[in-house]
XYZ file of N, CA and C in Angstrom:
750
model
N 82.226 29.521 -23.414
C 81.871 28.027 -23.652
C 81.011 28.437 -24.779
N 81.423 27.431 -25.855
C 80.957 27.960 -27.324
C 79.195 26.998 -27.109
N 78.368 27.926 -28.288
C 76.958 27.334 -28.402
C 77.033 25.729 -28.642
N 77.985 25.351 -29.158
C 77.916 23.917 -30.198
C 78.003 22.848 -28.943
N 78.550 23.230 -27.683
C 79.031 22.414 -26.499
C 77.664 22.203 -25.717
N 76.820 23.303 -25.838
C 75.415 23.094 -25.509
C 74.689 22.021 -25.877
N 74.917 22.301 -27.059
C 73.847 21.777 -28.247
C 74.351 20.290 -28.056
N 75.584 19.630 -28.076
C 75.961 18.570 -28.154
C 75.600 17.718 -26.409
N 75.555 18.646 -26.029
C 75.332 17.995 -24.198
C 73.670 17.812 -24.244
N 72.798 18.943 -24.814
C 71.368 18.463 -25.093
C 71.037 16.992 -25.698
N 71.838 17.095 -26.954
C 71.571 16.385 -27.459
C 71.621 14.533 -26.797
N 73.151 14.950 -26.312
C 73.438 13.419 -25.271
C 72.556 12.997 -24.433
N 71.655 14.278 -23.691
C 71.016 14.168 -22.646
C 69.478 13.367 -23.311
N 69.375 14.152 -24.477
C 67.675 13.310 -24.878
C 67.948 12.196 -25.498
N 69.197 11.650 -25.929
C 69.608 10.410 -26.247
C 69.478 9.333 -24.937
N 69.784 9.767 -23.992
C 69.809 8.920 -22.500
C 68.764 8.732 -22.514
N 67.825 9.806 -22.377
C 66.319 9.943 -21.630
C 65.908 8.691 -22.733
N 65.728 8.758 -23.950
C 65.297 8.074 -25.074
C 65.601 6.731 -24.928
N 66.798 6.505 -24.527
C 67.106 5.202 -24.446
C 66.485 4.454 -22.900
N 66.623 5.281 -22.117
C 66.126 4.924 -21.053
C 64.645 4.988 -20.953
N 63.721 5.428 -21.842
C 62.534 5.152 -21.801
C 62.340 3.707 -22.901
N 63.143 3.860 -24.002
C 63.258 2.412 -25.171
C 63.112 0.883 -23.673
N 64.242 1.378 -22.894
C 64.567 0.022 -22.006
C 63.396 -0.461 -21.136
N 62.944 1.029 -20.602
C 61.776 0.696 -19.965
C 60.406 0.011 -20.710
N 60.121 0.495 -21.576
C 58.895 -0.072 -22.610
C 59.178 -1.668 -23.060
N 60.614 -1.700 -22.884
C 61.070 -3.109 -23.623
C 60.916 -4.052 -22.129
N 61.018 -3.427 -21.101
C 61.135 -4.337 -19.825
C 59.446 -4.612 -19.516
N 58.520 -3.976 -19.847
C 57.174 -4.117 -19.585
C 56.873 -5.583 -19.760
N 55.947 -6.332 -19.543
C 55.250 -7.507 -19.727
C 54.324 -7.156 -21.275
N 54.238 -7.912 -21.900
C 53.442 -7.737 -23.346
C 52.372 -8.529 -22.878
N 51.330 -7.673 -22.546
C 49.735 -7.618 -22.321
C 49.057 -7.044 -23.246
N 48.230 -8.362 -24.223
C 47.529 -8.006 -25.233
C 45.731 -8.060 -24.755
N 45.151 -6.930 -24.764
C 43.963 -6.878 -24.678
C 42.958 -6.393 -25.646
N 41.542 -7.640 -25.863
C 40.926 -7.553 -26.783
C 39.223 -7.091 -26.301
N 38.722 -5.990 -26.587
C 37.591 -5.621 -26.154
C 36.703 -5.552 -26.796
N 35.425 -6.082 -26.318
C 34.128 -6.131 -27.086
C 33.120 -5.886 -26.306
N 31.761 -5.420 -26.700
C 30.607 -5.561 -25.949
C 30.103 -6.825 -26.231
N 28.812 -6.826 -25.302
C 28.164 -8.576 -25.283
C 27.038 -8.433 -26.734
N 26.930 -9.631 -27.084
C 26.181 -9.769 -28.386
C 24.714 -8.797 -28.104
N 24.184 -8.642 -26.792
C 23.084 -7.869 -26.650
C 22.795 -6.414 -26.861
N 24.053 -6.143 -27.008
C 24.687 -4.597 -27.741
C 25.765 -4.731 -28.624
N 24.931 -5.029 -30.054
C 25.903 -5.046 -30.981
C 26.162 -3.607 -31.418
N 26.036 -2.801 -31.141
C 26.136 -1.111 -31.694
C 26.814 -0.639 -30.777
N 27.049 -1.469 -29.340
C 27.966 -0.435 -28.500
C 27.760 0.726 -27.881
N 26.215 0.554 -27.918
C 25.604 1.882 -27.191
C 25.690 1.993 -25.431
N 26.307 3.098 -24.666
C 25.951 3.121 -23.215
C 24.681 4.011 -23.407
N 24.009 2.732 -22.212
C 22.398 3.242 -21.723
C 22.591 4.070 -20.314
N 22.005 5.203 -20.590
C 21.476 5.679 -19.131
C 20.944 4.827 -18.207
N 21.419 4.892 -17.207
C 20.531 4.306 -15.576
C 20.824 3.047 -15.522
N 21.266 2.097 -16.222
C 21.248 1.078 -16.839
C 22.636 0.455 -16.598
N 23.166 -0.694 -16.074
C 24.397 -1.533 -16.011
C 24.741 -1.786 -17.048
N 26.165 -1.297 -17.881
C 26.612 -1.243 -18.860
C 27.693 -2.307 -18.642
N 28.219 -2.995 -19.420
C 29.261 -4.251 -19.651
C 30.207 -4.363 -20.859
N 31.235 -4.753 -20.461
C 32.293 -4.826 -21.825
C 33.054 -6.148 -20.974
N 33.520 -7.051 -21.889
C 34.067 -8.203 -22.176
C 35.976 -7.379 -22.225
N 36.972 -8.014 -21.790
C 38.068 -7.987 -21.994
C 38.894 -8.930 -21.940
N 39.269 -9.721 -22.948
C 39.895 -10.490 -23.267
C 41.445 -10.499 -23.479
N 42.092 -10.669 -21.965
C 43.517 -10.343 -21.851
C 44.402 -11.412 -21.955
N 45.196 -11.521 -22.999
C 46.231 -12.358 -23.494
C 47.602 -11.913 -22.397
N 48.638 -12.977 -22.135
C 49.738 -12.697 -21.383
C 50.625 -13.164 -22.484
N 51.242 -12.504 -22.894
C 52.230 -13.017 -24.101
C 53.563 -12.727 -23.549
N 53.981 -12.616 -22.552
C 55.445 -12.137 -21.799
C 55.407 -13.555 -20.985
N 56.730 -13.809 -20.877
C 57.405 -14.874 -20.159
C 57.569 -15.194 -18.551
N 56.698 -14.219 -18.121
C 56.333 -13.615 -16.582
C 54.923 -13.928 -16.280
N 54.681 -14.345 -15.063
C 53.355 -14.253 -14.487
C 53.054 -13.341 -14.060
N 51.719 -13.301 -14.349
C 51.343 -11.484 -14.094
C 49.850 -11.565 -13.309
N 49.742 -10.590 -12.151
C 48.138 -10.555 -11.391
C 47.518 -9.252 -12.478
N 46.250 -10.010 -12.548
C 45.358 -8.722 -12.810
C 44.693 -8.144 -11.689
N 45.132 -6.542 -11.501
C 44.383 -6.044 -10.227
C 42.877 -5.773 -10.160
N 42.693 -4.648 -11.280
C 41.417 -3.771 -11.540
C 41.593 -3.178 -12.521
N 40.313 -2.972 -12.888
C 40.105 -2.405 -14.189
C 39.166 -1.035 -13.696
N 39.210 0.061 -14.324
C 38.455 1.339 -14.510
C 38.743 2.137 -15.609
N 37.947 3.323 -15.793
C 37.717 3.937 -16.785
C 37.367 5.293 -16.467
N 36.931 6.033 -17.543
C 36.819 7.185 -17.555
C 35.990 8.115 -19.009
N 35.006 9.105 -18.367
C 34.451 9.469 -19.933
C 35.304 10.633 -20.167
N 35.328 11.079 -21.120
C 35.846 12.715 -21.685
C 35.140 13.118 -23.168
N 35.158 14.164 -23.058
C 34.473 14.895 -24.119
C 35.248 14.488 -25.545
N 34.106 14.509 -26.325
C 34.386 13.474 -27.670
C 35.498 14.236 -28.466
N 35.493 15.451 -28.413
C 36.462 16.466 -29.402
C 37.936 17.255 -28.444
N 37.453 17.630 -27.400
C 38.374 18.273 -26.514
C 39.391 17.319 -25.689
N 38.555 16.104 -25.382
C 39.273 15.135 -24.267
C 39.326 15.714 -23.160
N 38.663 16.638 -22.660
C 38.562 16.810 -21.037
C 37.840 16.025 -20.279
N 38.368 15.576 -19.459
C 37.935 14.590 -18.176
C 36.365 15.410 -18.059
N 35.140 14.216 -17.639
C 34.118 14.308 -17.896
C 33.709 13.728 -16.167
N 33.826 12.642 -16.047
C 33.787 11.625 -15.015
C 34.561 10.399 -14.848
N 34.961 9.805 -14.035
C 35.515 8.590 -14.060
C 34.548 7.873 -13.346
N 34.771 6.363 -14.112
C 34.130 5.301 -13.642
C 34.197 4.343 -12.516
N 33.540 3.713 -12.184
C 34.083 2.575 -10.792
C 35.070 1.952 -11.329
N 36.017 1.697 -10.259
C 37.437 0.825 -10.148
C 36.466 -0.587 -9.688
N 36.829 -1.818 -10.376
C 36.821 -3.275 -9.791
C 37.883 -3.805 -9.712
N 38.106 -4.451 -8.517
C 39.097 -5.062 -8.223
C 38.829 -6.665 -8.894
N 40.083 -7.190 -9.388
C 40.000 -8.837 -9.612
C 40.935 -9.359 -8.534
N 41.914 -9.085 -8.539
C 43.421 -9.909 -7.965
C 43.568 -11.215 -8.566
N 43.310 -11.744 -10.040
C 43.305 -12.885 -10.606
C 44.739 -13.054 -11.335
N 45.332 -13.707 -10.977
C 46.535 -14.497 -11.395
C 46.813 -14.823 -13.093
N 47.428 -14.383 -13.696
C 47.511 -14.594 -15.173
C 48.627 -15.410 -15.667
N 49.051 -16.758 -15.921
C 49.865 -17.232 -16.674
C 50.723 -16.726 -17.666
N 51.905 -16.949 -17.677
C 52.605 -16.857 -19.003
C 51.811 -17.747 -19.949
N 51.793 -17.047 -21.086
C 51.094 -17.285 -22.437
C 49.475 -18.015 -22.469
N 49.301 -17.460 -21.249
C 47.403 -17.887 -21.125
C 46.338 -16.737 -21.634
N 45.209 -16.954 -21.516
C 43.909 -15.930 -21.892
C 42.876 -16.095 -21.006
N 42.486 -14.945 -20.567
C 41.848 -14.909 -19.698
C 40.398 -14.060 -19.920
N 39.108 -13.881 -19.989
C 38.126 -13.248 -20.238
C 37.597 -12.405 -18.894
N 37.565 -10.985 -18.604
C 36.888 -10.770 -17.354
C 36.199 -9.777 -17.826
N 34.615 -9.373 -17.197
C 33.632 -8.321 -17.511
C 34.251 -7.292 -16.962
N 33.977 -6.197 -17.266
C 33.547 -4.947 -16.463
C 32.405 -4.128 -16.581
N 31.733 -3.817 -15.873
C 30.378 -3.382 -15.448
C 30.856 -1.726 -15.089
N 29.923 -0.697 -15.622
C 29.746 0.665 -15.276
C 28.494 1.194 -15.407
N 28.098 2.273 -15.204
C 27.135 3.088 -15.041
C 27.271 4.494 -15.713
N 26.420 4.809 -16.483
C 26.474 6.136 -17.357
C 24.956 7.124 -16.865
N 25.206 8.287 -16.487
C 24.028 9.515 -16.300
C 24.443 10.504 -17.059
N 24.216 10.917 -18.163
C 24.916 11.989 -18.982
C 23.826 12.117 -20.208
N 23.994 13.206 -20.862
C 23.204 13.626 -21.819
C 22.995 12.722 -23.074
N 22.195 12.570 -23.423
C 22.242 11.680 -24.929
C 23.523 12.264 -25.611
N 24.553 11.566 -26.614
C 25.237 11.986 -27.337
C 26.422 11.302 -27.597
N 27.606 11.775 -28.164
C 28.720 11.250 -28.171
C 29.931 11.405 -27.325
N 30.454 10.647 -26.739
C 31.599 10.483 -25.715
C 32.513 9.983 -25.842
N 33.683 9.915 -25.361
C 34.950 8.678 -25.471
C 35.260 8.518 -24.162
N 35.223 6.848 -24.202
C 35.420 5.883 -23.112
C 36.707 5.666 -23.466
N 37.307 5.543 -22.019
C 38.767 4.800 -22.001
C 38.761 4.311 -20.989
N 39.154 2.866 -21.130
C 38.813 1.874 -19.984
C 40.660 1.471 -20.011
N 40.791 0.933 -18.727
C 42.607 0.429 -18.776
C 42.308 -0.593 -17.693
N 43.417 -1.631 -17.644
C 43.508 -2.339 -16.842
C 45.092 -2.429 -16.206
N 45.000 -2.219 -14.866
C 46.487 -2.269 -13.897
C 46.417 -3.912 -13.767
N 47.748 -4.236 -13.535
C 48.303 -5.679 -13.293
C 49.884 -5.631 -12.808
N 50.202 -6.382 -12.193
C 51.493 -6.225 -11.225
C 52.451 -7.409 -11.491
N 53.388 -7.390 -11.489
C 54.571 -8.753 -11.862
C 55.762 -8.364 -10.662
N 55.367 -8.919 -9.783
C 56.133 -9.155 -8.400
C 55.971 -8.010 -7.680
N 56.604 -6.716 -7.817
C 56.234 -5.518 -6.819
C 55.984 -4.432 -7.602
N 56.041 -4.488 -9.122
C 55.837 -3.697 -10.151
C 54.366 -3.353 -10.735
N 53.901 -2.432 -10.790
C 52.450 -2.058 -11.002
C 52.639 -1.441 -12.707
N 51.718 -1.933 -13.735
C 51.915 -1.309 -14.775
C 50.075 -0.960 -15.021
N 50.018 -0.560 -16.256
C 48.694 -0.223 -16.665
C 48.746 -0.165 -18.209
N 47.453 -0.922 -18.720
C 47.401 -1.061 -20.277
C 46.239 -0.612 -20.517
N 46.108 0.329 -21.772
C 44.905 0.424 -22.212
C 43.960 -0.360 -22.719
N 42.760 -0.932 -22.330
C 42.218 -2.222 -22.942
C 40.621 -1.345 -24.052
N 40.431 -0.088 -23.766
C 39.428 0.310 -24.650
C 39.587 1.963 -24.661
N 39.793 2.837 -25.905
C 39.693 4.080 -26.121
C 39.074 4.237 -27.473
N 37.766 4.912 -27.043
C 37.290 5.115 -28.226
C 35.473 5.805 -28.274
N 34.897 6.208 -29.205
C 34.089 7.284 -28.928
C 32.517 6.389 -28.928
N 32.052 6.263 -27.958
C 30.470 5.448 -27.882
C 29.196 6.863 -27.873
N 28.129 6.060 -27.929
C 26.920 7.104 -27.929
C 26.256 6.805 -26.633
N 26.016 7.557 -26.039
C 25.131 7.678 -24.923
C 23.693 8.117 -24.977
N 22.804 6.581 -24.998
C 21.529 7.109 -25.241
C 20.692 6.378 -23.963
N 18.954 6.950 -24.113
C 18.517 6.678 -23.086
C 17.691 5.001 -23.035
N 17.435 4.616 -21.774
C 16.561 3.802 -22.009
C 15.071 3.316 -22.698
N 15.123 2.210 -23.452
C 13.664 2.296 -24.065
C 12.418 1.862 -23.164
N 11.488 2.924 -23.406
C 10.542 3.174 -22.403
C 9.805 1.453 -22.559
N 8.874 0.837 -21.138
C 8.709 -0.386 -21.565
C 6.934 -0.244 -20.471
N 6.262 -0.668 -20.809
C 4.901 -0.775 -19.977
C 5.199 -1.927 -18.584
N 6.112 -2.667 -18.541
C 6.600 -3.628 -17.857
C 7.145 -3.275 -16.938
N 7.389 -1.918 -16.993
C 8.561 -1.387 -15.751
C 8.004 -0.864 -14.503
N 8.526 -1.580 -13.515
C 7.667 -1.365 -12.364
C 7.765 0.042 -11.726
N 9.166 0.542 -11.552
C 9.062 2.007 -11.253
C 8.276 2.994 -12.202
N 7.824 2.816 -13.334
C 6.831 3.564 -13.973
C 5.817 3.179 -13.940
N 5.221 2.272 -13.688
C 3.852 1.911 -13.485
C 3.520 2.495 -12.053
N 4.531 2.148 -11.087
C 3.956 2.511 -9.354
C 4.096 4.212 -9.894
N 4.881 4.996 -10.523
C 4.924 6.615 -10.681
C 3.340 6.989 -11.412
N 2.627 6.171 -12.149
C 2.104 6.438 -12.820
C 0.604 6.075 -11.717
N 0.538 5.104 -10.846
C -0.516 4.957 -10.062
C -0.067 5.650 -8.805
N 0.518 6.164 -8.251
C 0.779 7.462 -7.308
C 0.187 8.756 -7.990
N 0.369 8.983 -9.214
C 0.134 10.530 -9.917
C -1.166 10.087 -10.260
N -1.878 9.207 -10.687
C -3.223 9.040 -10.648
C -3.910 9.159 -9.405
N -3.653 8.347 -8.423
C -4.244 8.734 -7.039
C -4.139 10.234 -6.443
N -3.007 10.689 -6.333
C -2.953 11.837 -6.163
C -3.847 12.918 -7.058
N -4.118 12.626 -8.101
C -5.106 13.504 -8.968
C -6.648 13.172 -8.724
N -6.819 11.647 -8.333
C -8.216 11.517 -7.933
C -8.704 12.123 -6.430
N -7.724 12.013 -5.386
C -7.881 12.976 -4.235
C -8.080 14.201 -4.713
N -7.445 14.928 -5.314
C -7.740 16.325 -5.520
C -8.732 16.790 -5.856
N -9.109 16.115 -6.877
C -10.474 16.038 -7.655
C -11.915 16.015 -6.852
N -11.743 14.985 -6.121
C -12.934 14.601 -5.066
C -12.901 15.811 -4.078
N -12.078 16.033 -3.328
C -11.752 16.867 -2.341
C -12.456 18.349 -3.192
N -12.292 18.843 -4.138
C -12.502 20.051 -4.971
C -14.146 19.842 -5.190
N -14.505 18.698 -5.649
C -15.818 18.404 -5.893
C -16.739 18.873 -4.643
N -16.296 17.944 -3.575
C -17.184 17.948 -2.356
C -17.197 19.464 -1.837
N -16.145 20.333 -2.082
C -16.178 21.654 -1.556
C -16.717 22.748 -2.383
N -16.788 22.157 -3.766
C -17.578 23.342 -4.496
C -18.726 22.629 -5.215
N -18.860 21.597 -5.108
C -20.354 21.320 -5.407
C -21.343 20.513 -4.442
N -21.981 21.275 -3.693
C -22.506 20.137 -2.678
C -23.635 19.543 -3.202
N -23.706 18.363 -1.870
C -24.823 17.451 -2.620
C -26.354 18.098 -2.395
N -27.204 17.685 -3.190
C -28.633 18.128 -3.768
C -29.573 17.126 -3.048
N -29.383 16.326 -2.695
C -30.417 15.221 -2.282
C -31.214 15.824 -0.772
N -32.127 15.404 -0.646
C -32.848 16.134 0.567
C -32.564 14.862 1.683
N -32.138 15.418 2.652
C -31.605 14.439 4.254
C -33.219 13.937 4.792
N -32.748 12.861 4.684
C -34.044 11.835 5.162
C -33.881 11.883 6.768
N -35.650 11.826 7.284
C -35.492 12.194 8.320
C -35.574 10.604 9.044
N -34.831 10.330 10.399
C -34.478 9.192 10.701
C -35.554 8.944 11.807
N -36.632 7.714 11.599
C -37.380 7.546 12.671
C -37.308 7.573 14.290
N -37.985 8.219 14.801
C -37.737 8.369 16.634
C -37.788 6.623 17.055
N -37.004 6.317 17.694
C -37.075 5.079 18.666
C -37.558 5.471 19.817
N -38.543 4.395 20.257
C -39.058 4.511 21.276
C -38.244 3.743 22.487
N -38.200 3.957 23.765
C -37.313 3.424 24.370
C -37.851 2.143 24.915
N -37.075 1.471 25.367
C -38.316 0.004 26.042
C -38.289 0.361 27.500
N -39.306 -0.007 27.874
C -39.469 0.244 29.659
C -38.516 -0.353 30.834
N -38.163 0.174 31.421
C -37.529 -0.298 32.292
C -38.066 -1.036 33.489
N -37.691 -2.276 33.777
C -38.015 -3.056 34.634
C -39.477 -3.686 34.272
N -40.357 -4.482 34.915
C -41.292 -5.711 34.731
C -42.606 -4.963 34.379
N -43.413 -4.762 33.194
C -44.520 -4.485 33.174
C -45.665 -4.987 33.572
N -46.406 -4.411 34.190
C -47.419 -5.324 34.881
C -48.887 -4.244 34.517
N -49.797 -5.224 33.781
C -51.222 -4.792 33.593
C -52.355 -4.372 34.665
N -52.916 -3.705 34.327
C -54.077 -3.352 35.699
C -55.326 -2.821 35.141
N -56.554 -3.417 35.507
C -57.577 -2.936 34.850
C -58.330 -4.426 33.892
N -59.455 -4.402 33.613
C -60.243 -5.343 32.924
C -59.627 -5.438 31.318
N -59.283 -4.106 31.176
C -59.022 -4.071 29.655
C -57.475 -4.269 29.265
N -56.703 -4.911 30.392
C -55.627 -5.061 30.372
C -54.651 -3.955 29.638
N -54.848 -2.432 29.754
C -53.781 -1.995 29.433
C -52.354 -1.821 30.548
N -51.709 -0.693 29.697
C -50.322 -0.717 30.933
C -49.952 0.351 31.158
N -50.141 0.689 32.609
C -50.497 2.156 33.088
C -48.854 2.682 32.819
N -48.055 2.091 32.681
C -46.808 2.694 32.912
C -46.376 3.122 31.323
N -47.122 3.184 30.583
C -46.851 4.280 29.544
C -48.029 5.349 29.265
N -48.635 5.651 30.146
C -50.164 6.400 30.204
C -49.486 7.764 31.334
N -49.261 8.681 30.930
C -48.761 9.921 31.785
C -49.608 9.754 32.902
N -48.984 10.502 33.789
C -49.913 10.699 35.363
C -51.294 11.567 34.953
N -51.029 12.723 34.611
C -52.753 13.048 34.862
C -53.933 12.430 33.687
N -53.573 11.559 32.951
C -54.865 11.184 32.315
C -54.681 9.457 33.160
N -54.142 9.145 34.106
C -54.553 8.069 34.659
C -55.292 8.980 36.093
N -55.228 9.792 36.572
C -55.708 10.547 37.396
C -57.247 10.911 37.220
N -57.730 10.914 35.718
C -58.777 11.266 35.141
C -59.424 10.403 35.075
N -58.837 9.135 34.744
C -59.294 7.657 34.103
C -60.096 7.489 35.435
N -59.051 7.373 36.875
C -59.354 6.456 38.045
C -60.621 7.488 38.684
N -60.817 8.698 38.322
C -62.071 9.369 39.385
C -62.968 9.036 38.530
N -63.095 8.999 37.097
C -64.434 8.438 36.315
C -64.475 7.039 36.189
N -64.144 6.184 37.108
C -64.187 4.817 37.081
C -65.786 4.231 37.335
N -66.287 3.315 36.412
C -67.211 2.366 36.228
C -67.109 1.392 36.585
N -68.437 0.998 36.673
C -68.339 -0.771 37.392
C -68.373 -1.781 36.410
N -68.003 -2.936 36.309
C -68.115 -3.443 35.235
C -69.333 -4.286 35.153
N -69.216 -4.620 33.790
C -70.830 -4.959 33.279
C -71.052 -6.326 34.239
N -70.248 -7.152 34.288
C -70.561 -8.443 35.265
C -71.413 -7.953 36.857
N -70.809 -6.821 37.276
C -71.208 -6.281 38.745
C -72.812 -5.585 38.488
N -73.057 -4.851 37.280
C -74.077 -4.132 36.916
C -75.251 -5.283 36.792
N -75.034 -6.321 36.119
C -75.680 -7.478 35.869
C -76.159 -8.004 37.027
N -75.154 -8.347 38.205
C -75.566 -9.060 39.202
C -76.298 -8.178 40.108
N -76.146 -6.736 39.994
C -76.799 -5.800 40.655
C -78.246 -5.772 40.280
N -78.583 -5.887 39.014
C -79.968 -6.078 38.593
C -80.514 -7.137 38.781
N -79.950 -8.329 38.763
C -80.773 -9.460 38.810
C -81.031 -9.382 40.383
N -80.358 -9.099 41.430
C -80.338 -8.881 42.677
C -81.634 -8.508 42.946
N -81.573 -6.800 42.232
C -82.610 -5.975 42.414
C -84.242 -6.658 42.285
N -84.301 -7.437 40.984
C -85.378 -7.751 40.511
C -85.894 -9.004 41.439
N -84.587 -9.518 41.988
C -85.234 -10.792 43.100
C -86.096 -10.106 44.076
N -85.361 -9.035 44.440
C -86.091 -8.381 45.927
C -87.260 -7.975 45.614
N -87.572 -7.328 44.364
C -88.625 -6.552 44.166
C -89.857 -8.323 43.796
N -89.397 -9.005 43.555
C -90.634 -10.269 43.479
C -90.690 -10.499 44.773
N -89.840 -10.672 45.884
C -90.000 -11.138 47.125
C -90.806 -10.135 47.842
N -90.673 -8.736 47.639
C -91.650 -7.945 48.077
C -93.153 -8.238 47.730
N -93.488 -8.159 46.509
C -94.763 -8.429 45.807
C -95.543 -9.827 46.553
N -94.643 -10.584 46.747
C -95.175 -11.860 47.975
C -95.409 -11.863 48.778
N -94.817 -10.843 49.307
C -94.921 -10.824 50.967
C -96.190 -9.726 50.838
N -96.622 -8.862 49.976
C -97.585 -8.286 49.742
C -98.968 -9.177 49.888
N -98.923 -9.887 48.858
C -99.863 -10.832 48.475
C -100.270 -11.715 49.783
N -99.073 -11.919 50.812
C -100.007 -12.804 51.693
C -100.492 -12.042 52.980
């Protein structure tokens, strides 16, 4: 078989495949998507650690009703196009009639080093039982860190925890290596109250329960008469003396 026959057959096969691809592309419903960032993000920056939002204005220019199934995306290297990470997929299930428009939001998160990355976002929709994918956004974006704020509760709580830990370590080290130089005060001895009723004895009215026993024995041994008794004895002795003198004169 001649080589020209192989060439002819190859060309005819390529022509058939191209025709099939053109017919398939012509059969796809015409869906036009306009993607914009919110007004709060005019430069289209992607902030790490925050929810980034992008708005998709979907227009159905076909003569068929379609159903918007989901939106997803991926990050790629800005120069080589190597896939880095896929973003989360958000399901909708919203019908879109022919000739109508609908704006849908899509949110995603980023945790990359600051720099430039290519962001690719696509929309999947269905017509009857056929599923189609349309590219919604494909461009280089700048990854940035969030701006610091003094009203950030997470940052403030972190500062408070660090300060509390530092204060605790400092206080412990101070007590361990710098002993206190203040003299210790002696506490006054407390006298316990007597148990039971307190009785007073003697003319002076002192309380015997507070005096040791050996002192009480000495005091009882040297007990003297009261003044009133001594005065009465002297008066009685004088009276007896006078009576004796009177008897003698008689």
